[in-house]
Amino acid sequence: MPNHQGSLDRVFHALADPSRRGIVERLARGPASVSELARPLDMSLPAVLQHLQVLESSGLVVSEKAGRVRTCRVEPAVLRAAESWLGAQRTAWERCLDRLDEVLTAGPADLAAGGEDQP
Amino acid sequence: MPNHQGSLDRVFHALADPSRRGIVERLARGPASVSELARPLDMSLPAVLQHLQVLESSGLVVSEKAGRVRTCRVEPAVLRAAESWLGAQRTAWERCLDRLDEVLTAGPADLAAGGEDQP
């Protein structure tokens, strides 16, 4: 799945920057214009626009222009895709631990049963 | 929380590479030695070691050396931290949509009740 892989590359790359995560956190509370997003950030408007471009190219943020105002919002499906990948790895690891636990729990009991040689 | 921020920077940066995600996917199914990790990958051992270093510095992977074998495993708490951050943004957005839905649903009814001027 090269497209899906490439998309996760871009999503995780976009999230590796604290300013971009800040923008996502702000947009998760509701859509905002570019100037609303820029206001609390200690950086130039071109820098904000550059971060937004990285977020948009990852699909995490979509924007729409109405007149002179560009409004941005998060794309929950993209957040969910990254969350699902992480969840799948965590679940696989937990299953691995469960299997280890079963082996460790069953092991001594089996040995004991074998040793006692009960009917 | 500069440490937490810095840690998420490193975690998401580590996950932005498909080979590193492949290593995490393999390790989520159980611990593996460096040579076991390298076998299916089409790259030199130094390249694999470099990816492992990025993964270890993010905390996603921990390794231990016993004799000549270095065994790696995933660190589920770090996977969970990244997953939680994503989940929190998704939940915040869903709450935002719910509020919008409430406003849109309640709006016309309130207007209708007001217009009909019922007791």
PDB file of C-alpha atoms in Angstrom:
ATOM      1  CA  MET A   1       0.000   0.000   0.000  1.00  0.00           C
ATOM      2  CA  PRO A   2       2.453   2.681  -1.154  1.00  0.00           C
ATOM      3  CA  ASN A   3      -0.178   5.434  -1.002  1.00  0.00           C
ATOM      4  CA  HIS A   4      -1.235   4.551   2.514  1.00  0.00           C
ATOM      5  CA  GLN A   5       2.442   4.269   3.555  1.00  0.00           C
ATOM      6  CA  GLY A   6       3.236   7.616   1.939  1.00  0.00           C
ATOM      7  CA  SER A   7       0.246   9.161   3.639  1.00  0.00           C
ATOM      8  CA  LEU A   8       1.349   7.895   7.089  1.00  0.00           C
ATOM      9  CA  ASP A   9       4.865   9.239   6.324  1.00  0.00           C
ATOM     10  CA  ARG A  10       3.396  12.697   5.744  1.00  0.00           C
ATOM     11  CA  VAL A  11       1.002  12.539   8.704  1.00  0.00           C
ATOM     12  CA  PHE A  12       3.678  11.526  11.231  1.00  0.00           C
ATOM     13  CA  HIS A  13       6.145  14.015   9.724  1.00  0.00           C
ATOM     14  CA  ALA A  14       3.545  16.784  10.085  1.00  0.00           C
ATOM     15  CA  LEU A  15       2.941  15.834  13.732  1.00  0.00           C
ATOM     16  CA  ALA A  16       6.668  15.806  14.600  1.00  0.00           C
ATOM     17  CA  ASP A  17       6.646  19.584  15.077  1.00  0.00           C
ATOM     18  CA  PRO A  18       5.218  21.185  18.263  1.00  0.00           C
ATOM     19  CA  SER A  19       3.841  24.253  16.420  1.00  0.00           C
ATOM     20  CA  ARG A  20       1.995  22.034  13.954  1.00  0.00           C
ATOM     21  CA  ARG A  21       0.635  19.887  16.810  1.00  0.00           C
ATOM     22  CA  GLY A  22      -0.473  23.168  18.460  1.00  0.00           C
ATOM     23  CA  ILE A  23      -2.367  24.111  15.293  1.00  0.00           C
ATOM     24  CA  VAL A  24      -4.041  20.666  15.222  1.00  0.00           C
ATOM     25  CA  GLU A  25      -4.947  21.010  18.939  1.00  0.00           C
ATOM     26  CA  ARG A  26      -6.502  24.430  18.244  1.00  0.00           C
ATOM     27  CA  LEU A  27      -8.429  23.161  15.180  1.00  0.00           C
ATOM     28  CA  ALA A  28      -9.671  20.106  17.080  1.00  0.00           C
ATOM     29  CA  ARG A  29     -11.680  22.570  19.213  1.00  0.00           C
ATOM     30  CA  GLY A  30     -13.287  24.022  16.079  1.00  0.00           C
ATOM     31  CA  PRO A  31     -12.529  25.565  12.675  1.00  0.00           C
ATOM     32  CA  ALA A  32     -10.439  28.738  12.624  1.00  0.00           C
ATOM     33  CA  SER A  33      -9.216  31.312  10.141  1.00  0.00           C
ATOM     34  CA  VAL A  34      -5.504  31.556   9.339  1.00  0.00           C
ATOM     35  CA  SER A  35      -5.224  34.814  11.318  1.00  0.00           C
ATOM     36  CA  GLU A  36      -6.949  33.243  14.349  1.00  0.00           C
ATOM     37  CA  LEU A  37      -4.439  30.387  14.152  1.00  0.00           C
ATOM     38  CA  ALA A  38      -1.499  32.769  13.828  1.00  0.00           C
ATOM     39  CA  ARG A  39      -2.519  35.072  16.728  1.00  0.00           C
ATOM     40  CA  PRO A  40      -1.283  32.931  19.695  1.00  0.00           C
ATOM     41  CA  LEU A  41       1.803  31.702  17.800  1.00  0.00           C
ATOM     42  CA  ASP A  42       5.101  33.511  18.219  1.00  0.00           C
ATOM     43  CA  MET A  43       6.026  33.410  14.528  1.00  0.00           C
ATOM     44  CA  SER A  44       5.591  35.290  11.255  1.00  0.00           C
ATOM     45  CA  LEU A  45       2.533  34.759   9.059  1.00  0.00           C
ATOM     46  CA  PRO A  46       4.679  33.138   6.297  1.00  0.00           C
ATOM     47  CA  ALA A  47       5.979  30.656   8.889  1.00  0.00           C
ATOM     48  CA  VAL A  48       2.404  29.841   9.960  1.00  0.00           C
ATOM     49  CA  LEU A  49       1.393  29.407   6.311  1.00  0.00           C
ATOM     50  CA  GLN A  50       4.324  27.054   5.770  1.00  0.00           C
ATOM     51  CA  HIS A  51       3.232  24.899   8.727  1.00  0.00           C
ATOM     52  CA  LEU A  52      -0.335  24.912   7.400  1.00  0.00           C
ATOM     53  CA  GLN A  53       0.951  23.774   4.012  1.00  0.00           C
ATOM     54  CA  VAL A  54       2.694  20.771   5.627  1.00  0.00           C
ATOM     55  CA  LEU A  55      -0.503  19.976   7.558  1.00  0.00           C
ATOM     56  CA  GLU A  56      -2.644  20.295   4.423  1.00  0.00           C
ATOM     57  CA  SER A  57      -0.338  18.140   2.314  1.00  0.00           C
ATOM     58  CA  SER A  58      -0.598  15.429   5.011  1.00  0.00           C
ATOM     59  CA  GLY A  59      -4.396  15.652   4.845  1.00  0.00           C
ATOM     60  CA  LEU A  60      -4.635  16.425   8.581  1.00  0.00           C
ATOM     61  CA  VAL A  61      -5.991  19.910   7.851  1.00  0.00           C
ATOM     62  CA  VAL A  62      -8.279  21.099   5.083  1.00  0.00           C
ATOM     63  CA  SER A  63      -9.028  24.727   4.306  1.00  0.00           C
ATOM     64  CA  GLU A  64     -11.535  26.658   2.289  1.00  0.00           C
ATOM     65  CA  LYS A  65     -11.448  30.275   1.158  1.00  0.00           C
ATOM     66  CA  ALA A  66     -14.580  32.409   1.354  1.00  0.00           C
ATOM     67  CA  GLY A  67     -13.910  35.941   0.184  1.00  0.00           C
ATOM     68  CA  ARG A  68     -10.706  37.060   1.873  1.00  0.00           C
ATOM     69  CA  VAL A  69     -10.901  34.588   4.754  1.00  0.00           C
ATOM     70  CA  ARG A  70      -9.374  31.114   4.610  1.00  0.00           C
ATOM     71  CA  THR A  71     -10.949  28.808   7.210  1.00  0.00           C
ATOM     72  CA  CYS A  72      -9.157  25.667   8.353  1.00  0.00           C
ATOM     73  CA  ARG A  73     -10.434  22.518  10.058  1.00  0.00           C
ATOM     74  CA  VAL A  74      -8.989  19.144  11.026  1.00  0.00           C
ATOM     75  CA  GLU A  75      -9.766  16.033   9.008  1.00  0.00           C
ATOM     76  CA  PRO A  76     -10.761  13.430  11.628  1.00  0.00           C
ATOM     77  CA  ALA A  77     -10.351  10.470   9.231  1.00  0.00           C
ATOM     78  CA  VAL A  78      -6.631  11.221   8.912  1.00  0.00           C
ATOM     79  CA  LEU A  79      -6.204  11.543  12.700  1.00  0.00           C
ATOM     80  CA  ARG A  80      -8.058   8.225  12.976  1.00  0.00           C
ATOM     81  CA  ALA A  81      -5.764   6.488  10.425  1.00  0.00           C
ATOM     82  CA  ALA A  82      -2.647   7.396  12.431  1.00  0.00           C
ATOM     83  CA  GLU A  83      -4.373   6.474  15.711  1.00  0.00           C
ATOM     84  CA  SER A  84      -5.439   3.113  14.228  1.00  0.00           C
ATOM     85  CA  TRP A  85      -1.898   2.266  13.152  1.00  0.00           C
ATOM     86  CA  LEU A  86      -0.590   2.978  16.659  1.00  0.00           C
ATOM     87  CA  GLY A  87      -3.479   1.071  18.234  1.00  0.00           C
ATOM     88  CA  ALA A  88      -2.824  -1.948  15.999  1.00  0.00           C
ATOM     89  CA  GLN A  89       0.837  -2.111  17.115  1.00  0.00           C
ATOM     90  CA  ARG A  90      -0.114  -1.727  20.788  1.00  0.00           C
ATOM     91  CA  THR A  91      -2.775  -4.462  20.460  1.00  0.00           C
ATOM     92  CA  ALA A  92      -0.326  -6.806  18.693  1.00  0.00           C
ATOM     93  CA  TRP A  93       2.173  -6.286  21.535  1.00  0.00           C
ATOM     94  CA  GLU A  94      -0.504  -6.902  24.197  1.00  0.00           C
ATOM     95  CA  ARG A  95      -1.512 -10.141  22.418  1.00  0.00           C
ATOM     96  CA  CYS A  96       2.163 -11.141  22.369  1.00  0.00           C
ATOM     97  CA  LEU A  97       2.378 -10.511  26.151  1.00  0.00           C
ATOM     98  CA  ASP A  98      -0.833 -12.492  26.728  1.00  0.00           C
ATOM     99  CA  ARG A  99       0.595 -15.468  24.837  1.00  0.00           C
ATOM    100  CA  LEU A 100       3.815 -15.248  26.907  1.00  0.00           C
ATOM    101  CA  ASP A 101       1.717 -15.075  30.059  1.00  0.00           C
ATOM    102  CA  GLU A 102      -0.248 -18.175  28.986  1.00  0.00           C
ATOM    103  CA  VAL A 103       2.971 -20.090  28.384  1.00  0.00           C
ATOM    104  CA  LEU A 104       4.431 -19.011  31.731  1.00  0.00           C
ATOM    105  CA  THR A 105       1.202 -19.793  33.630  1.00  0.00           C
ATOM    106  CA  ALA A 106       0.492 -23.077  31.896  1.00  0.00           C
ATOM    107  CA  GLY A 107       4.103 -24.247  31.996  1.00  0.00           C
ATOM    108  CA  PRO A 108       4.653 -24.953  35.709  1.00  0.00           C
ATOM    109  CA  ALA A 109       1.114 -26.408  36.133  1.00  0.00           C
ATOM    110  CA  ASP A 110       1.697 -28.846  33.279  1.00  0.00           C
ATOM    111  CA  LEU A 111       5.055 -29.787  34.704  1.00  0.00           C
ATOM    112  CA  ALA A 112       3.535 -30.285  38.176  1.00  0.00           C
ATOM    113  CA  ALA A 113       0.681 -32.396  36.782  1.00  0.00           C
ATOM    114  CA  GLY A 114       3.206 -34.462  34.854  1.00  0.00           C
ATOM    115  CA  GLY A 115       5.444 -34.835  37.930  1.00  0.00           C
ATOM    116  CA  GLU A 116       2.636 -35.901  40.249  1.00  0.00           C
ATOM    117  CA  ASP A 117       1.464 -38.392  37.625  1.00  0.00           C
ATOM    118  CA  GLN A 118      -2.176 -38.169  38.722  1.00  0.00           C
ATOM    119  CA  PRO A 119      -4.857 -40.296  36.986  1.00  0.00           C
TER     120      PRO A 119
ATOM    121  CA  MET B   1       5.582  20.278  29.286  1.00  0.00           C
ATOM    122  CA  PRO B   2       8.762  20.694  27.226  1.00  0.00           C
ATOM    123  CA  ASN B   3       9.928  17.118  27.885  1.00  0.00           C
ATOM    124  CA  HIS B   4       6.616  15.614  26.862  1.00  0.00           C
ATOM    125  CA  GLN B   5       6.555  17.876  23.765  1.00  0.00           C
ATOM    126  CA  GLY B   6      10.124  16.921  22.874  1.00  0.00           C
ATOM    127  CA  SER B   7       9.288  13.285  23.355  1.00  0.00           C
ATOM    128  CA  LEU B   8       6.263  13.494  21.005  1.00  0.00           C
ATOM    129  CA  ASP B   9       8.502  15.312  18.480  1.00  0.00           C
ATOM    130  CA  ARG B  10      10.899  12.361  18.506  1.00  0.00           C
ATOM    131  CA  VAL B  11       8.166   9.706  18.490  1.00  0.00           C
ATOM    132  CA  PHE B  12       6.312  11.170  15.498  1.00  0.00           C
ATOM    133  CA  HIS B  13       9.613  11.842  13.695  1.00  0.00           C
ATOM    134  CA  ALA B  14      10.639   8.208  14.248  1.00  0.00           C
ATOM    135  CA  LEU B  15       7.289   7.002  12.854  1.00  0.00           C
ATOM    136  CA  ALA B  16       7.502   9.186   9.730  1.00  0.00           C
ATOM    137  CA  ASP B  17       9.727   6.606   8.003  1.00  0.00           C
ATOM    138  CA  PRO B  18       8.226   3.417   6.491  1.00  0.00           C
ATOM    139  CA  SER B  19      11.277   1.265   7.376  1.00  0.00           C
ATOM    140  CA  ARG B  20      11.087   2.359  11.003  1.00  0.00           C
ATOM    141  CA  ARG B  21       7.335   1.697  11.082  1.00  0.00           C
ATOM    142  CA  GLY B  22       8.141  -1.748   9.603  1.00  0.00           C
ATOM    143  CA  ILE B  23      10.558  -2.398  12.472  1.00  0.00           C
ATOM    144  CA  VAL B  24       7.920  -1.330  15.020  1.00  0.00           C
ATOM    145  CA  GLU B  25       5.326  -3.588  13.300  1.00  0.00           C
ATOM    146  CA  ARG B  26       7.761  -6.526  13.497  1.00  0.00           C
ATOM    147  CA  LEU B  27       8.620  -5.833  17.164  1.00  0.00           C
ATOM    148  CA  ALA B  28       4.944  -5.479  18.091  1.00  0.00           C
ATOM    149  CA  ARG B  29       4.640  -9.205  17.258  1.00  0.00           C
ATOM    150  CA  GLY B  30       7.452  -9.998  19.721  1.00  0.00           C
ATOM    151  CA  PRO B  31      11.055  -9.139  20.623  1.00  0.00           C
ATOM    152  CA  ALA B  32      13.713  -9.724  17.954  1.00  0.00           C
ATOM    153  CA  SER B  33      17.479  -9.560  17.576  1.00  0.00           C
ATOM    154  CA  VAL B  34      19.052  -6.905  15.359  1.00  0.00           C
ATOM    155  CA  SER B  35      19.924  -9.516  12.715  1.00  0.00           C
ATOM    156  CA  GLU B  36      16.342 -10.871  12.741  1.00  0.00           C
ATOM    157  CA  LEU B  37      15.121  -7.298  12.186  1.00  0.00           C
ATOM    158  CA  ALA B  38      17.627  -6.705   9.396  1.00  0.00           C
ATOM    159  CA  ARG B  39      16.893  -9.961   7.488  1.00  0.00           C
ATOM    160  CA  PRO B  40      13.656  -8.916   5.674  1.00  0.00           C
ATOM    161  CA  LEU B  41      14.869  -5.344   5.108  1.00  0.00           C
ATOM    162  CA  ASP B  42      16.538  -4.428   1.847  1.00  0.00           C
ATOM    163  CA  MET B  43      19.281  -2.306   3.429  1.00  0.00           C
ATOM    164  CA  SER B  44      22.751  -2.523   4.947  1.00  0.00           C
ATOM    165  CA  LEU B  45      23.240  -3.392   8.624  1.00  0.00           C
ATOM    166  CA  PRO B  46      24.576   0.133   9.381  1.00  0.00           C
ATOM    167  CA  ALA B  47      21.377   1.581   7.888  1.00  0.00           C
ATOM    168  CA  VAL B  48      19.261  -0.730  10.071  1.00  0.00           C
ATOM    169  CA  LEU B  49      21.303   0.274  13.128  1.00  0.00           C
ATOM    170  CA  GLN B  50      20.764   3.938  12.302  1.00  0.00           C
ATOM    171  CA  HIS B  51      16.989   3.421  12.130  1.00  0.00           C
ATOM    172  CA  LEU B  52      17.120   1.527  15.433  1.00  0.00           C
ATOM    173  CA  GLN B  53      19.032   4.407  16.996  1.00  0.00           C
ATOM    174  CA  VAL B  54      16.261   6.843  15.952  1.00  0.00           C
ATOM    175  CA  LEU B  55      13.646   4.452  17.357  1.00  0.00           C
ATOM    176  CA  GLU B  56      15.584   4.012  20.619  1.00  0.00           C
ATOM    177  CA  SER B  57      16.133   7.746  21.079  1.00  0.00           C
ATOM    178  CA  SER B  58      12.360   8.243  20.714  1.00  0.00           C
ATOM    179  CA  GLY B  59      11.756   5.608  23.399  1.00  0.00           C
ATOM    180  CA  LEU B  60       9.596   3.512  21.026  1.00  0.00           C
ATOM    181  CA  VAL B  61      12.148   0.679  21.072  1.00  0.00           C
ATOM    182  CA  VAL B  62      14.374  -0.541  23.886  1.00  0.00           C
ATOM    183  CA  SER B  63      17.191  -3.028  23.458  1.00  0.00           C
ATOM    184  CA  GLU B  64      19.348  -5.168  25.700  1.00  0.00           C
ATOM    185  CA  LYS B  65      22.589  -6.930  24.924  1.00  0.00           C
ATOM    186  CA  ALA B  66      23.171 -10.471  26.183  1.00  0.00           C
ATOM    187  CA  GLY B  67      26.542 -11.799  25.037  1.00  0.00           C
ATOM    188  CA  ARG B  68      26.833 -10.978  21.334  1.00  0.00           C
ATOM    189  CA  VAL B  69      23.091 -10.688  20.714  1.00  0.00           C
ATOM    190  CA  ARG B  70      21.190  -7.402  21.058  1.00  0.00           C
ATOM    191  CA  THR B  71      17.468  -8.032  21.525  1.00  0.00           C
ATOM    192  CA  CYS B  72      14.947  -5.263  20.782  1.00  0.00           C
ATOM    193  CA  ARG B  73      11.360  -4.820  21.882  1.00  0.00           C
ATOM    194  CA  VAL B  74       8.717  -2.084  21.594  1.00  0.00           C
ATOM    195  CA  GLU B  75       7.861   0.139  24.544  1.00  0.00           C
ATOM    196  CA  PRO B  76       4.041   0.102  24.698  1.00  0.00           C
ATOM    197  CA  ALA B  77       3.835   3.171  26.977  1.00  0.00           C
ATOM    198  CA  VAL B  78       5.412   5.323  24.251  1.00  0.00           C
ATOM    199  CA  LEU B  79       3.053   3.935  21.570  1.00  0.00           C
ATOM    200  CA  ARG B  80       0.200   4.692  23.985  1.00  0.00           C
ATOM    201  CA  ALA B  81       1.356   8.305  24.569  1.00  0.00           C
ATOM    202  CA  ALA B  82       1.253   9.053  20.837  1.00  0.00           C
ATOM    203  CA  GLU B  83      -2.061   7.213  20.438  1.00  0.00           C
ATOM    204  CA  SER B  84      -3.530   9.194  23.375  1.00  0.00           C
ATOM    205  CA  TRP B  85      -2.523  12.522  21.874  1.00  0.00           C
ATOM    206  CA  LEU B  86      -4.223  11.594  18.567  1.00  0.00           C
ATOM    207  CA  GLY B  87      -7.282  10.246  20.400  1.00  0.00           C
ATOM    208  CA  ALA B  88      -7.594  13.464  22.425  1.00  0.00           C
ATOM    209  CA  GLN B  89      -7.647  15.590  19.250  1.00  0.00           C
ATOM    210  CA  ARG B  90     -10.189  13.296  17.580  1.00  0.00           C
ATOM    211  CA  THR B  91     -12.409  13.346  20.702  1.00  0.00           C
ATOM    212  CA  ALA B  92     -12.182  17.152  20.949  1.00  0.00           C
ATOM    213  CA  TRP B  93     -13.266  17.413  17.295  1.00  0.00           C
ATOM    214  CA  GLU B  94     -16.156  14.979  17.826  1.00  0.00           C
ATOM    215  CA  ARG B  95     -17.318  17.030  20.845  1.00  0.00           C
ATOM    216  CA  CYS B  96     -17.112  20.151  18.671  1.00  0.00           C
ATOM    217  CA  LEU B  97     -19.312  18.453  16.026  1.00  0.00           C
ATOM    218  CA  ASP B  98     -21.781  17.330  18.717  1.00  0.00           C
ATOM    219  CA  ARG B  99     -22.117  20.912  19.973  1.00  0.00           C
ATOM    220  CA  LEU B 100     -22.666  22.132  16.414  1.00  0.00           C
ATOM    221  CA  ASP B 101     -25.273  19.406  15.950  1.00  0.00           C
ATOM    222  CA  GLU B 102     -27.049  20.455  19.168  1.00  0.00           C
ATOM    223  CA  VAL B 103     -27.145  24.080  18.012  1.00  0.00           C
ATOM    224  CA  LEU B 104     -28.475  23.103  14.575  1.00  0.00           C
ATOM    225  CA  THR B 105     -31.065  20.705  16.026  1.00  0.00           C
ATOM    226  CA  ALA B 106     -32.191  22.978  18.851  1.00  0.00           C
ATOM    227  CA  GLY B 107     -32.237  26.130  16.693  1.00  0.00           C
ATOM    228  CA  PRO B 108     -35.264  25.562  14.418  1.00  0.00           C
ATOM    229  CA  ALA B 109     -37.288  23.943  17.245  1.00  0.00           C
ATOM    230  CA  ASP B 110     -36.667  26.940  19.504  1.00  0.00           C
ATOM    231  CA  LEU B 111     -37.558  29.293  16.678  1.00  0.00           C
ATOM    232  CA  ALA B 112     -40.724  27.293  15.935  1.00  0.00           C
ATOM    233  CA  ALA B 113     -41.729  27.263  19.622  1.00  0.00           C
ATOM    234  CA  GLY B 114     -41.102  31.013  19.779  1.00  0.00           C
ATOM    235  CA  GLY B 115     -43.027  31.624  16.551  1.00  0.00           C
ATOM    236  CA  GLU B 116     -46.032  29.567  17.586  1.00  0.00           C
ATOM    237  CA  ASP B 117     -45.964  31.355  20.951  1.00  0.00           C
ATOM    238  CA  GLN B 118     -47.399  28.307  22.755  1.00  0.00           C
ATOM    239  CA  PRO B 119     -48.103  28.532  26.490  1.00  0.00           C
TER     240      PRO B 119
END
